[in-house]
Coordinates of C-alpha atoms in Angstrom, one line a residue:
X214 CA 0.0 0.0 0.0
X215 CA 1.0 3.6 -0.4
X216 CA 1.1 4.0 3.4
X217 CA 3.5 1.1 3.9
X218 CA 5.7 2.5 1.1
X219 CA 5.8 5.9 2.8
X220 CA 6.7 4.3 6.1
X221 CA 9.5 2.3 4.5
X222 CA 10.8 5.5 2.7
X223 CA 10.8 7.5 5.9
X224 CA 12.4 4.7 7.9
X225 CA 15.2 4.4 5.3
X226 CA 15.8 8.1 5.2
X227 CA 16.0 8.1 9.0
X228 CA 18.4 5.2 9.1
X229 CA 20.6 6.9 6.5
X230 CA 20.6 10.2 8.4
X231 CA 18.8 12.0 5.6
X232 CA 16.9 14.3 8.0
X233 CA 16.5 17.1 5.5
X234 CA 14.5 14.8 3.2
X235 CA 12.3 13.8 6.2
X236 CA 11.7 17.5 7.0
X237 CA 10.7 18.2 3.3
X238 CA 8.3 15.3 3.3
X239 CA 6.9 16.3 6.6
X240 CA 6.1 19.8 5.2
X241 CA 4.3 18.3 2.2
X242 CA 2.4 15.7 4.2
X243 CA 1.9 17.8 7.4
X244 CA -1.2 16.1 8.7
X245 CA 0.2 12.6 8.8
X246 CA 1.3 11.2 12.2
X247 CA 4.0 9.1 10.5
X248 CA 5.8 12.1 9.1
X249 CA 5.5 14.0 12.3
X250 CA 6.9 11.0 14.2
X251 CA 10.0 10.7 11.9
X252 CA 10.4 14.5 12.0
X253 CA 10.5 14.3 15.8
X254 CA 13.0 11.5 15.7
X255 CA 15.2 13.4 13.3
X256 CA 15.1 16.5 15.4
X257 CA 15.9 14.4 18.4
X258 CA 19.0 12.9 16.6
X259 CA 20.0 16.5 15.8
X260 CA 19.9 17.3 19.5
X261 CA 16.9 19.7 19.0
X262 CA 15.1 18.1 21.9
X263 CA 12.4 20.8 22.4
X264 CA 11.6 20.9 18.7
X265 CA 11.3 17.1 18.7
X266 CA 9.0 17.1 21.7
X267 CA 6.8 19.6 19.9
X268 CA 6.6 17.4 16.8
X269 CA 5.7 14.4 18.9
X270 CA 3.1 16.4 20.8
X271 CA 1.4 17.3 17.5
X272 CA 0.4 13.7 16.7
X273 CA -3.3 13.1 17.5
X274 CA -4.5 10.4 19.9
X275 CA -6.3 8.5 17.1
X276 CA -3.1 8.2 15.0
X277 CA -1.3 4.8 14.8
X278 CA 2.0 6.6 15.8
X279 CA 0.5 8.2 18.9
X280 CA 1.8 5.6 21.3
X281 CA 5.3 5.8 19.8
X282 CA 5.3 9.6 20.1
X283 CA 4.2 9.4 23.7
X284 CA 7.1 7.0 24.5
X285 CA 9.5 9.4 22.8
X286 CA 8.1 12.3 24.9
X287 CA 8.5 10.1 28.0
X288 CA 12.1 9.4 27.1
X289 CA 12.7 13.2 26.8
X290 CA 11.2 13.7 30.2
X291 CA 13.5 11.0 31.7
X292 CA 16.5 12.8 30.2
X293 CA 15.2 15.9 32.0
X294 CA 14.8 13.9 35.3
X295 CA 11.0 14.6 35.3
X296 CA 10.3 11.1 36.8
X297 CA 7.0 11.8 38.5
X298 CA 5.3 13.0 35.4
X299 CA 6.8 10.1 33.4
X300 CA 5.6 7.3 35.6
X301 CA 2.0 8.5 35.4
X302 CA 2.2 8.9 31.6
X303 CA 3.7 5.5 31.2
X304 CA 0.9 3.9 33.2
X305 CA -1.6 5.8 31.0
X306 CA 0.1 4.4 27.9
X307 CA -0.7 0.9 29.1
X308 CA -4.4 1.7 28.7
X309 CA -4.2 2.7 25.1
X310 CA -6.1 0.1 23.0
X311 CA -3.9 0.2 19.9
X312 CA -0.6 -0.2 21.7
X313 CA 1.3 -3.3 20.5
X314 CA 3.1 -5.9 22.6
X315 CA 6.5 -4.5 21.8
X316 CA 5.5 -1.1 23.1
X317 CA 4.0 -2.6 26.2
X318 CA 7.3 -4.3 26.9
X319 CA 9.2 -1.0 26.3
X320 CA 6.8 0.7 28.7
X321 CA 7.4 -2.0 31.3
X322 CA 11.2 -1.6 30.9
X323 CA 10.9 2.2 31.4
X324 CA 8.7 1.7 34.4
X325 CA 11.3 -0.6 35.9
X326 CA 14.1 1.8 35.2
X327 CA 12.3 4.7 36.7
X328 CA 11.4 2.7 39.8
X329 CA 15.1 1.7 40.1
X330 CA 16.2 5.3 39.8
X331 CA 13.7 6.3 42.5
X332 CA 15.1 3.6 44.8
X333 CA 11.9 1.5 44.7
X334 CA 13.8 -1.7 43.9
X335 CA 11.0 -4.1 44.7
X336 CA 8.7 -2.2 42.2
X337 CA 11.5 -2.2 39.7
X338 CA 11.8 -6.0 40.1
X339 CA 8.1 -6.4 39.5
X340 CA 8.2 -4.5 36.2
X341 CA 11.4 -6.2 35.0
X342 CA 9.8 -9.6 35.8
X343 CA 6.8 -8.7 33.5
X344 CA 9.1 -8.8 30.4
X345 CA 8.5 -12.1 28.6
X346 CA 11.3 -14.5 27.5
X347 CA 10.7 -13.9 23.8
X348 CA 10.9 -10.1 24.2
X349 CA 13.8 -8.2 22.6
X350 CA 14.1 -6.5 26.0
X351 CA 14.4 -9.8 27.9
X352 CA 18.2 -9.7 28.6
X353 CA 18.0 -6.0 29.6
X354 CA 15.2 -6.9 31.9
X355 CA 17.3 -9.7 33.4
X356 CA 20.1 -7.2 34.1
X357 CA 17.5 -4.9 35.7
X358 CA 16.3 -7.8 37.9
X359 CA 19.9 -8.6 38.9
X360 CA 20.7 -5.0 39.9
X361 CA 17.4 -4.6 41.7
X362 CA 18.2 -7.8 43.7
X363 CA 21.7 -6.5 44.5
X364 CA 20.1 -3.3 45.9
X365 CA 17.8 -5.5 47.9
X366 CA 20.8 -7.5 49.2
X367 CA 19.7 -10.7 47.5
X368 CA 23.2 -11.5 46.1
X369 CA 22.7 -15.2 45.5
X370 CA 19.5 -14.7 43.6
X371 CA 21.1 -11.9 41.6
X372 CA 24.0 -14.2 40.6
X373 CA 21.6 -16.9 39.4
X374 CA 19.9 -14.4 37.2
X375 CA 23.1 -13.1 35.8
X376 CA 24.0 -16.6 34.7
X377 CA 20.9 -16.6 32.4
X378 CA 22.3 -13.7 30.4
X379 CA 23.9 -15.0 27.2
X380 CA 27.6 -14.0 27.0
X381 CA 29.0 -13.5 23.6
X382 CA 30.7 -16.5 22.0
X383 CA 34.3 -15.2 22.1
X384 CA 35.6 -18.2 20.1
X385 CA 33.9 -19.5 17.1
X386 CA 34.4 -23.3 17.5
X387 CA 33.8 -23.8 13.8
X388 CA 36.9 -21.9 12.9
X389 CA 39.1 -23.7 15.4

């Protein structure tokens, strides 16, 4: 479809660092959430954080990119250490009907990280434990669990979790 083609084009421009092309497309297609999202991401990469936040904020709630934009805004707030506002917003995100599993897992990771930063290590552990095994965030969640357990003085349990994290294969046995 045309929409999928546009998404692929914007994604490729973004990956190649062709931000000016994204800005040009965004101006032409100003009412599309996808272009506003990629414009925000490009501005973020260019360290124009406030402009990025404004671009993300301009995406309407009924747009498919709204949850992604909200997470990007949350990440900006985390950078600014606005943790109280962030936690409430993340919990609200979990109630959006069109949020996908990957975004739910990202929200859970962020909630765990915020709880950890606030010193609420038991709450952090709960959030990190909600990340499923097949998630791309699983190993990061295991690390969060291990650190939370260290902070809770559960060293043995922390070590058993750390053993679950895959270490890189330093030697390729096929080449030996």
